[in-house]
XYZ file of C-alpha atoms in Angstrom:
518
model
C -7.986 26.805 0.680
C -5.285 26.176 -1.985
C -6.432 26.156 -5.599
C -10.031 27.196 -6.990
C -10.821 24.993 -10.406
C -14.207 24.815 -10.772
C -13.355 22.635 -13.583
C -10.686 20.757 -16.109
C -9.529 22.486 -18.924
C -11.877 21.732 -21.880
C -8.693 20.729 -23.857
C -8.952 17.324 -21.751
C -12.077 16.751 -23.734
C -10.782 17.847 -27.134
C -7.706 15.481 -26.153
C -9.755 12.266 -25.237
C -12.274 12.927 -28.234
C -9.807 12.687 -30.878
C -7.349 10.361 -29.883
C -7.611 6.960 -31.491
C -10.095 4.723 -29.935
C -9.696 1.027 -30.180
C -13.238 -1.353 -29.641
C -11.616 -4.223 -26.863
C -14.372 -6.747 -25.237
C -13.404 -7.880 -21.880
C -14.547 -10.746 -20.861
C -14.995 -10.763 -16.918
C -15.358 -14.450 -15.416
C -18.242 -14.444 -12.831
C -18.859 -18.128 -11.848
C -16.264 -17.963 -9.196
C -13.438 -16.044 -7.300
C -9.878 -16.298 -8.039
C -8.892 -14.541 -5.121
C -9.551 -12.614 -1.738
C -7.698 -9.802 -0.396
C -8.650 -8.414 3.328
C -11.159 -6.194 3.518
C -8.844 -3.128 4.336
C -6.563 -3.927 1.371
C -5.253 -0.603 1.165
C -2.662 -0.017 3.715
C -0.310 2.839 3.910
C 2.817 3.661 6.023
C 4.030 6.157 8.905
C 7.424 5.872 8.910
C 10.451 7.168 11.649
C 12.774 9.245 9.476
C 13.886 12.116 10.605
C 13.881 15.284 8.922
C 17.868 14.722 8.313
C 16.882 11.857 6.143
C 18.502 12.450 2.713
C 18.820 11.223 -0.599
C 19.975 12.347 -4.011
C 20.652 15.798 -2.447
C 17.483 16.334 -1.161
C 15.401 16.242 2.179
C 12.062 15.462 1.245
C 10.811 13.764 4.372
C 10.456 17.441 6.678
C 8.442 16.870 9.771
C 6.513 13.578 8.517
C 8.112 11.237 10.517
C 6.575 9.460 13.707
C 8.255 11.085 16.102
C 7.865 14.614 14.488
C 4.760 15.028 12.778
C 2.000 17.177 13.869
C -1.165 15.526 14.295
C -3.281 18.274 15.025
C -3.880 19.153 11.438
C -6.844 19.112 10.373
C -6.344 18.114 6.858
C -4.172 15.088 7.653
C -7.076 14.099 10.456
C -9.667 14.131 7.651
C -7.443 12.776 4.593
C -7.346 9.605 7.524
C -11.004 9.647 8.359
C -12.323 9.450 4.560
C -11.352 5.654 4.307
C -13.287 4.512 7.678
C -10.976 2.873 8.504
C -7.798 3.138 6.761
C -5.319 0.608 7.857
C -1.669 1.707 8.815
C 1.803 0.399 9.544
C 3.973 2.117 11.765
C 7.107 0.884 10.502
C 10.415 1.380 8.312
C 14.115 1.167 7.934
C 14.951 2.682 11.356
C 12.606 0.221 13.406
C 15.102 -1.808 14.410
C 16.969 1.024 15.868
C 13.996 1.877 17.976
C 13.874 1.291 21.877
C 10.689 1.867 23.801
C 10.882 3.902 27.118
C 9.244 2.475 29.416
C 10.780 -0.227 32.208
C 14.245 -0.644 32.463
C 14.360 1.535 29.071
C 15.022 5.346 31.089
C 17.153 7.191 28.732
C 15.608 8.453 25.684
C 17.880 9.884 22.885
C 16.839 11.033 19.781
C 17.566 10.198 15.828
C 21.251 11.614 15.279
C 23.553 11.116 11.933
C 25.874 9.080 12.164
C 28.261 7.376 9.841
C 28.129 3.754 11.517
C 24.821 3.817 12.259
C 22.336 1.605 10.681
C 21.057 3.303 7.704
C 23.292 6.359 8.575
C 22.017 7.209 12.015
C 22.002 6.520 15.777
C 19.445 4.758 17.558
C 16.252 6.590 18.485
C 13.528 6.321 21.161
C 9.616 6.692 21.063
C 8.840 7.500 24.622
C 5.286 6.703 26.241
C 3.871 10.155 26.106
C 4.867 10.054 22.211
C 2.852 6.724 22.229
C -0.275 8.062 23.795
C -0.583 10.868 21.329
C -0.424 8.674 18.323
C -2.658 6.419 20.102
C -5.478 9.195 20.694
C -4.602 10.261 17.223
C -5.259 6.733 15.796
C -8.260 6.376 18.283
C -9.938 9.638 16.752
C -9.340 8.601 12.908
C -10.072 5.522 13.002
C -7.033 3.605 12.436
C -6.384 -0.315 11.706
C -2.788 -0.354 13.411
C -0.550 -2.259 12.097
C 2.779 -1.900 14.800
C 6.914 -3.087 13.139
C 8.845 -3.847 16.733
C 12.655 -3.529 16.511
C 13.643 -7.000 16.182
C 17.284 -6.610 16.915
C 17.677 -5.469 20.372
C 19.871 -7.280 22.203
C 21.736 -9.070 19.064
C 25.279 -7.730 17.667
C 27.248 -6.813 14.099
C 29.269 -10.063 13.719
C 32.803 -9.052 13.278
C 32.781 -11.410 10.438
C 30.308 -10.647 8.287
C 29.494 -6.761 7.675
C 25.724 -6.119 8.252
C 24.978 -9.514 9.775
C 23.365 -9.311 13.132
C 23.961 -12.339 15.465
C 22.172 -13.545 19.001
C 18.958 -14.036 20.213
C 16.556 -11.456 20.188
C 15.979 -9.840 23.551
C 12.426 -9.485 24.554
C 12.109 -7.933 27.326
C 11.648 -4.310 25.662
C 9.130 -5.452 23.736
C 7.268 -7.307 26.401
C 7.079 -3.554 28.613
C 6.113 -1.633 25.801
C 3.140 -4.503 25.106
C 2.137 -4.439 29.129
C 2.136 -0.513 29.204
C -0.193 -1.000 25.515
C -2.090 -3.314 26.976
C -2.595 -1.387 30.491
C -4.071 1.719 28.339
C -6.193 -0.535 26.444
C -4.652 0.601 22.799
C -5.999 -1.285 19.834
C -3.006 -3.167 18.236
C -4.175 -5.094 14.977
C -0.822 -6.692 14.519
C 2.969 -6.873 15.133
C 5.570 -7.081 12.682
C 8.382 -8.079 13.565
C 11.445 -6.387 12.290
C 12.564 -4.669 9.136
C 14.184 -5.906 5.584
C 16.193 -8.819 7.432
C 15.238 -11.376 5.082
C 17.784 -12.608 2.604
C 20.864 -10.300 1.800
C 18.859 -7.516 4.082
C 19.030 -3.701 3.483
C 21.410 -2.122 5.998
C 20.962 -5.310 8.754
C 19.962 -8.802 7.738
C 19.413 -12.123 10.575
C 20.059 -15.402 9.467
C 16.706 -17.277 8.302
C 17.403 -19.933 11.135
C 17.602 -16.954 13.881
C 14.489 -15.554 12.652
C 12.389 -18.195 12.563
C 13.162 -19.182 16.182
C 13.140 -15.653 17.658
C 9.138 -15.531 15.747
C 8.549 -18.352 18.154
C 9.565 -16.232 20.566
C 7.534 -13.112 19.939
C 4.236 -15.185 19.163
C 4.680 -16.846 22.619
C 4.987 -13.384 23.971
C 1.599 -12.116 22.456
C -0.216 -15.408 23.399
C 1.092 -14.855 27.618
C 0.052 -11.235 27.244
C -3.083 -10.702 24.939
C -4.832 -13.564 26.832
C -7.723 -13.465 25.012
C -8.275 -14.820 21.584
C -10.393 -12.246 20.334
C -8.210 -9.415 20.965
C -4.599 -11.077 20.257
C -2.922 -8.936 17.658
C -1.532 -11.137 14.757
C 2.376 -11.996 14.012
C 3.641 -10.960 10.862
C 6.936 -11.200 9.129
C 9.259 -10.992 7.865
C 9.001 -7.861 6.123
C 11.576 -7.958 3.314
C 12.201 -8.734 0.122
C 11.241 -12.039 -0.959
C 14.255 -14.602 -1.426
C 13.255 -18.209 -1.643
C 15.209 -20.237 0.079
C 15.414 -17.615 3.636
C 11.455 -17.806 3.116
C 10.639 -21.097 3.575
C 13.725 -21.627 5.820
C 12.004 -19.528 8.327
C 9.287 -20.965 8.246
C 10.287 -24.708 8.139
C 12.233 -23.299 11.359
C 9.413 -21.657 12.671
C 6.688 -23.801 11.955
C 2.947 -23.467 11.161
C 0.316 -21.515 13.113
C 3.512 -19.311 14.508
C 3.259 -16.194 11.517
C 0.070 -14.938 11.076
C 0.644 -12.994 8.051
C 3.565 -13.593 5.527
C 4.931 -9.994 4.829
C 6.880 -9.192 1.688
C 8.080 -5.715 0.500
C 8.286 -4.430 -3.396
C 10.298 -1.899 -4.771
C 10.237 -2.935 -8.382
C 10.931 0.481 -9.722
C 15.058 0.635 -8.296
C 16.425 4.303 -7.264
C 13.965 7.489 -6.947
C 17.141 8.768 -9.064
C 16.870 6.917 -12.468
C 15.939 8.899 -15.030
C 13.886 6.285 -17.022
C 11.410 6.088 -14.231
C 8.592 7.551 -16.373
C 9.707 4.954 -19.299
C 9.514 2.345 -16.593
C 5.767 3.155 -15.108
C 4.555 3.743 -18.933
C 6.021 0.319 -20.181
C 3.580 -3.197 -19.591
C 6.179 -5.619 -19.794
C 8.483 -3.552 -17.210
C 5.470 -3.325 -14.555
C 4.461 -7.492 -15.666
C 7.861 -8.202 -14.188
C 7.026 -8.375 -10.577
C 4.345 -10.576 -10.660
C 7.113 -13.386 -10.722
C 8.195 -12.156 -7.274
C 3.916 -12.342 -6.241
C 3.999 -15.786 -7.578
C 7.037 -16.660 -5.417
C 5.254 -15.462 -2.606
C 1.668 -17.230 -3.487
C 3.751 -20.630 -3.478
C 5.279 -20.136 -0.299
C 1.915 -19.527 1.238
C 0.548 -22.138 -0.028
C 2.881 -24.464 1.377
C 3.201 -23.249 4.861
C -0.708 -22.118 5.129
C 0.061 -18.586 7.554
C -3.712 -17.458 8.492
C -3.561 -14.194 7.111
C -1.898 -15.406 3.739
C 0.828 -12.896 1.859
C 0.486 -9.066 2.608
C 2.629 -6.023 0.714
C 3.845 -4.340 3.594
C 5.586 -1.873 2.216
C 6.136 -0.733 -1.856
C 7.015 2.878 -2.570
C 7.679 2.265 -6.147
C 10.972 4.002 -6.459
C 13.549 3.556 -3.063
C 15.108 6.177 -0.667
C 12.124 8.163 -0.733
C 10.507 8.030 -4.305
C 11.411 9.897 -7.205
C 11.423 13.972 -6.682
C 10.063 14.582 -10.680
C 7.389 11.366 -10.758
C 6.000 9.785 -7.021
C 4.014 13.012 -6.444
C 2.410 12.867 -10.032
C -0.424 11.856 -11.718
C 2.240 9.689 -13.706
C 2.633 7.803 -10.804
C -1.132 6.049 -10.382
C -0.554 4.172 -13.543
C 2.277 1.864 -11.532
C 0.536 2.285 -7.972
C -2.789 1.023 -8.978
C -1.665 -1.136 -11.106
C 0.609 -2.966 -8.800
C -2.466 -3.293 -6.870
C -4.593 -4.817 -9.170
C -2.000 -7.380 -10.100
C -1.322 -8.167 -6.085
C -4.861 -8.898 -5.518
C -4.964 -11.549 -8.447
C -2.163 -13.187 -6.661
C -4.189 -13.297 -3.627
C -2.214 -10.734 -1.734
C -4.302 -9.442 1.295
C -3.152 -6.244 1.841
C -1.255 -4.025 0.342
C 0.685 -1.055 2.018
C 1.842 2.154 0.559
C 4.934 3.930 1.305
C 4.091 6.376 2.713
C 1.285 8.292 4.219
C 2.987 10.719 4.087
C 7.003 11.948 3.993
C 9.475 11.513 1.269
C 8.711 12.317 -2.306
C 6.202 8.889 -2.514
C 3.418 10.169 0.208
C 0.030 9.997 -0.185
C -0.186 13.380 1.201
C 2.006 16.461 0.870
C 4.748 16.295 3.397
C 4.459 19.985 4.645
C 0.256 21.335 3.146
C -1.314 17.840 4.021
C -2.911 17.941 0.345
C -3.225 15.047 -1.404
C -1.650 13.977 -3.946
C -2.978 12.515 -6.856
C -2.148 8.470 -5.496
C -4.561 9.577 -2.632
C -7.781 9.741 -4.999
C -6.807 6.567 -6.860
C -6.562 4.652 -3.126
C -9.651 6.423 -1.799
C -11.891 5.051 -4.623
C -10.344 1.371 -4.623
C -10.940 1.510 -1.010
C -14.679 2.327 -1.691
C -15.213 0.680 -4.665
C -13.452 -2.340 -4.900
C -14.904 -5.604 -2.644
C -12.393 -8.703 -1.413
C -13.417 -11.039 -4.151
C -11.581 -10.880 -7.299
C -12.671 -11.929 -10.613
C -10.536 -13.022 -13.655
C -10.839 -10.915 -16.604
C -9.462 -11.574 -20.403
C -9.310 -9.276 -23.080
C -7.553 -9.487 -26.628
C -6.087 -6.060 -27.029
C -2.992 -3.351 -26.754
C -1.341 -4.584 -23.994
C -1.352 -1.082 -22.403
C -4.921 -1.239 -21.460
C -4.856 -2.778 -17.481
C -8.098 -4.529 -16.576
C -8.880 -6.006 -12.875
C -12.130 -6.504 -11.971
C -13.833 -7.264 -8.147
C -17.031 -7.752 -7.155
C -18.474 -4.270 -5.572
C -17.623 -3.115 -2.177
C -21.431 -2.693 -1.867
C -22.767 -5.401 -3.066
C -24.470 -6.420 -6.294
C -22.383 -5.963 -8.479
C -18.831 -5.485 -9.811
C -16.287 -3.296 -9.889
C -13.665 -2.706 -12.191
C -10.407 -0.382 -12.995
C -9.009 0.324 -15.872
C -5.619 1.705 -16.823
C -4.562 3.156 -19.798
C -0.624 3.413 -20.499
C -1.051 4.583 -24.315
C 0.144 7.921 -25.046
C -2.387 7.829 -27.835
C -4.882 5.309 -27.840
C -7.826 5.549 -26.110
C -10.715 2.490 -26.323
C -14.641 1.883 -26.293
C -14.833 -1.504 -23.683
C -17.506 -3.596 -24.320
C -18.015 -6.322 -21.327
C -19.051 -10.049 -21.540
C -19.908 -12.762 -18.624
C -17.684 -16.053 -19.257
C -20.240 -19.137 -19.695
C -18.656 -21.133 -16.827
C -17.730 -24.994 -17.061
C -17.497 -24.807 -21.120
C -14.462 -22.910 -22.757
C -16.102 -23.622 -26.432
C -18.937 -21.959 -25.965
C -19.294 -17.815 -26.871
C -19.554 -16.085 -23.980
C -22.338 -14.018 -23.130
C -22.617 -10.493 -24.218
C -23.457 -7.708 -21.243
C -26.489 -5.590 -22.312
C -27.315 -3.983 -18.680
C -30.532 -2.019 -17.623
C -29.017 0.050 -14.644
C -26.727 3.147 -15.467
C -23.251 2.334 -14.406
C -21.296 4.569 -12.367
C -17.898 5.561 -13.748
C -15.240 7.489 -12.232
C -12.630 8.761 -14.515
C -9.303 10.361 -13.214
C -6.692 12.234 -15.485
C -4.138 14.447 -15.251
C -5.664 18.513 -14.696
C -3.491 19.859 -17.959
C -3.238 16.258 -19.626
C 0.425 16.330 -18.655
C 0.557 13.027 -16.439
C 3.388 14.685 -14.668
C 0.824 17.055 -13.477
C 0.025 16.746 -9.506
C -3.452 17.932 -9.982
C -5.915 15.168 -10.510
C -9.604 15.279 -12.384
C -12.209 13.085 -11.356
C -14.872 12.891 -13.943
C -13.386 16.467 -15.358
C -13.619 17.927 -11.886
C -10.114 19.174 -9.998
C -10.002 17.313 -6.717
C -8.362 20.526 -4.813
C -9.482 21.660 -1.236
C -11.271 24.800 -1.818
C -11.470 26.914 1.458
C -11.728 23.431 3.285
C -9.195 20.964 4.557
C -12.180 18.401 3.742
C -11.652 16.049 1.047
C -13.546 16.981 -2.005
C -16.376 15.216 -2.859
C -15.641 12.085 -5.407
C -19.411 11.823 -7.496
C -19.164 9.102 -10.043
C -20.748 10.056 -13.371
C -23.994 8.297 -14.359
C -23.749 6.495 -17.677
C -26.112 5.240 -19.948
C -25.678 1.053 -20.055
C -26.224 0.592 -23.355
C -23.135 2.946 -24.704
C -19.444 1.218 -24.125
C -17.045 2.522 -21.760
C -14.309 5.123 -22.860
C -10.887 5.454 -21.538
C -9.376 7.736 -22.535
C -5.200 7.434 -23.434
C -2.934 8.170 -20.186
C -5.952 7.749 -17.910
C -7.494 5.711 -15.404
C -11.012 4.682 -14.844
C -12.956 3.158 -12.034
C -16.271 1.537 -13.430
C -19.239 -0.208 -11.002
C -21.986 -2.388 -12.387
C -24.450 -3.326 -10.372
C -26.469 -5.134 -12.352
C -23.655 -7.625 -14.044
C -24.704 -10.939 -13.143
C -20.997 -12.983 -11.175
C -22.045 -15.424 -9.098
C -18.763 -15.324 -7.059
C -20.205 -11.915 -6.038
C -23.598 -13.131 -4.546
């Protein structure tokens, strides 16, 4: 259909081969989880821009938006279906400029520029029969919906303070637009409510205060209407960027058992312009930095005690749309997967990608539907890697990335590994901690069963390549909008595992003994 590799070029081979290859044991500890994320930890967004959405003097997001995008292709229909289920948020900077129409909502307008406008643009409108096509669309794929509601209807711009929005929040809206949901029996998994209000806000921010007792108002609104317990979407929020003390305001305002789901959003690589984005992705202490933001959120959690715990709900890597020269790249995995390794030690549950697709950070390609090469490296942790997650410790180059889960499909565990080093590649030995005695050696893994390894670099060994390998094979839709198969390679227990410098590496063994993962 687009490409036809039948293979990788065999300089990838002569490239791994001779690089340098360092001997690292990892030590993965078995006795007992550190962890749990959901079990549809990988999320990813739709999003409402509209295809006048610019940044940096370019327009990458074309027909992807919500209200826009064509869902009668087949290739974005299967790209969907391949995760069964994939979870998605319907959500993004414009939500709160959405109205609904349906009840006393009649007039309809679309997205228009405009200078006052929040985020640039006027308020837009998803009207019912919109609704009922993503609805059969997310019926026929499969979909875990996650829905962001426009939490500033009826409030106002103080005339004070530029960007702060003050009032109650007006239900009513939201409560016709849940009755007409409800009425067509649509699967909702969850409501967010609102969009980067937390804190100094992006574009629009509420005071913590307001927020928490307008969430008492929504979650009141799902308990009248979802009646039964079993089907009652959850409340998440807020849906911004962390900031302490507006965290746990809200929720000492809001109380506990009110959010569901505490929602945070990451952007820890700044403007899709700067040019030391590839420096930044390539560099372990620069991507180590966030995890003080993950702790942040852990602690919070673990105070207030929300049901669902601390969910990503939206991290594109680079803002306004990703980075034009690096999002769509191979380059690109080695902060993506990364990011969700490290979120899943810090018991994140889910983690959502911006975007599906739209802007220069989709999973998919905003106007062929062909994945990019962030789609592969999702697909297999979706497959691969279970809800329990193990510690692991190594002694090594601190660009080798270890995180290790038990297996989706159980016995076993999974593991990825990432591989900054321009350079350095490294035979991985693996050992089972001895639990309750740090003295003692640990024990060394000799396994029977051949592990199953799946191994994804760049197609010319350029990471800013947008043609993945898995396991030397270019994943390219030949003559198909099906998603190529993804066979791991078969490898003999008894030889170490090689990664190979600038790549990434999915490894299962079933037969490595964790009790966490019985």
């Amino acid at each position: 259909m687009y490409f036809k590799f039948t293979f990788c070029p065999i300089i990838l081979l002569l490239w791994a081969s001779l690089s340098f290859a360092q001997n690292v044991n990892v030590v993965i500890h078995g006795a007992a989880s550190i962890a749990k994320t959901d079990d549809n930890f990988v999320c990813v967004t739709l999003d409402w821009w509209p295809a006048e959405k610019c940044d940096y003097n370019q327009c990458p997001w074309g027909k992807a938006g919500i209200l826009n995008l064509d869902l009668r292709y087949g290739a974005l229909i299967n790209a969907i279906k391949a995760f069964n289920p994939l979870r998605i948020k319907v959500g993004g900077s414009l939500q709160d400029n959405v109205v609904y129409k349906v009840g006393e909502v009649s007039s309809c307008p679309n997205f228009m520029k405009r200078e006052d406008g929040l985020f640039g643009f006027s308020q837009g409108c998803l009207s019912m029969e919109r609704w009922d096509q993503l609805n059969r669309f997310f019926n026929h794929t499969g979909v875990k919906l996650t829905f962001g509601l426009n939490s500033l209807f009826g409030r106002n711009e103080s005339q004070t303070e530029k960007g702060l929005w003050i009032g109650d929040w007006q239900p009513q809206n939201t409560r016709d637009f849940m009755q007409y949901t409800i009425s067509k029996g649509y699967k909702v998994d969850s409501y967010e409510f609102g969009n980067q209000l937390s804190g100094s806000g992006m574009g629009a921010k509420v005071d913590a205060k307001q927020y928490g007792k307008d969430v008492i108002v929504l979650k009141n609104l799902v308990k009248e209407l979802y009646a039964h317990p079993e089907t009652q979407p959850k409340v998440l929020g807020p849906g911004g960027f962390y900031e302490e003390k507006w965290f746990n305001t809200f929720l000492e305002v809001s109380g506990q058992g009110i959010v569901d789901g505490l929602t945070h959003h990451i952007y820890n690589l700044g403007p899709g312009d700067d040019p030391n984005m590839m420096n930044k992705i390539l560099d372990p202490s620069y991507l180590n930095q966030v995890s003080q933001t993950y702790k942040g959120v852990s602690d919070v959690v673990n105070k207030f005690r929300p049901q669902l715990g601390a969910w990503v709900s939206e991290s594109g890597g680079a803002l306004n749309g990703g980075s034009k020269d690096v999002s769509r790249t191979f380059a690109d995995g080695f902060w993506y997967l990364d990011q969700m390794g490290m979120a899943s030690t810090y018991d994140q549950k889910v983690f959502c990608r911006q975007a599906l697709i739209g802007g220069n950070y989709g999973l998919l390609n905003a106007t062929t539907f062909v994945p990019n090469p962030d789609y592969y490296g999702a697909l297999l942790w979706h497959r691969l890697m279970g809800s329990t997650v193990l510690a692991v410790t190594k002694e090594s180059d601190p660009n080798l990335r270890v995180y290790a889960h038990c297996a989706k499909k159980k016995p076993g565990v999974s593991l990825i590994f990432i591989n900054l080093s321009k350079d350095r590649s490294f035979n991985i030995t693996l050992s089972n901690a001895k639990p309750g005695d740090a003295g003692k050696p640990n024990y060394e893994f000799v396994g029977k069963q051949n592990r199953k390894e799946y191994h994804l670099r760049a197609l010319t060994g350029d990471i800013k390549d947008d043609i993945v390998c898995l396991n030397d094979v270019p994943m390219v839709q030949i003559d198909s909008e099906d998603i190529p198969a993804m066979d791991p390679k078969l490898v003999d227990a008894s030889t170490p595992i090689f990664i190979a410098a600038q790549s990434i590496a999915y490894v299962t063994i079933r037969d490595f003994e964790a009790p966490a993962c019985v």
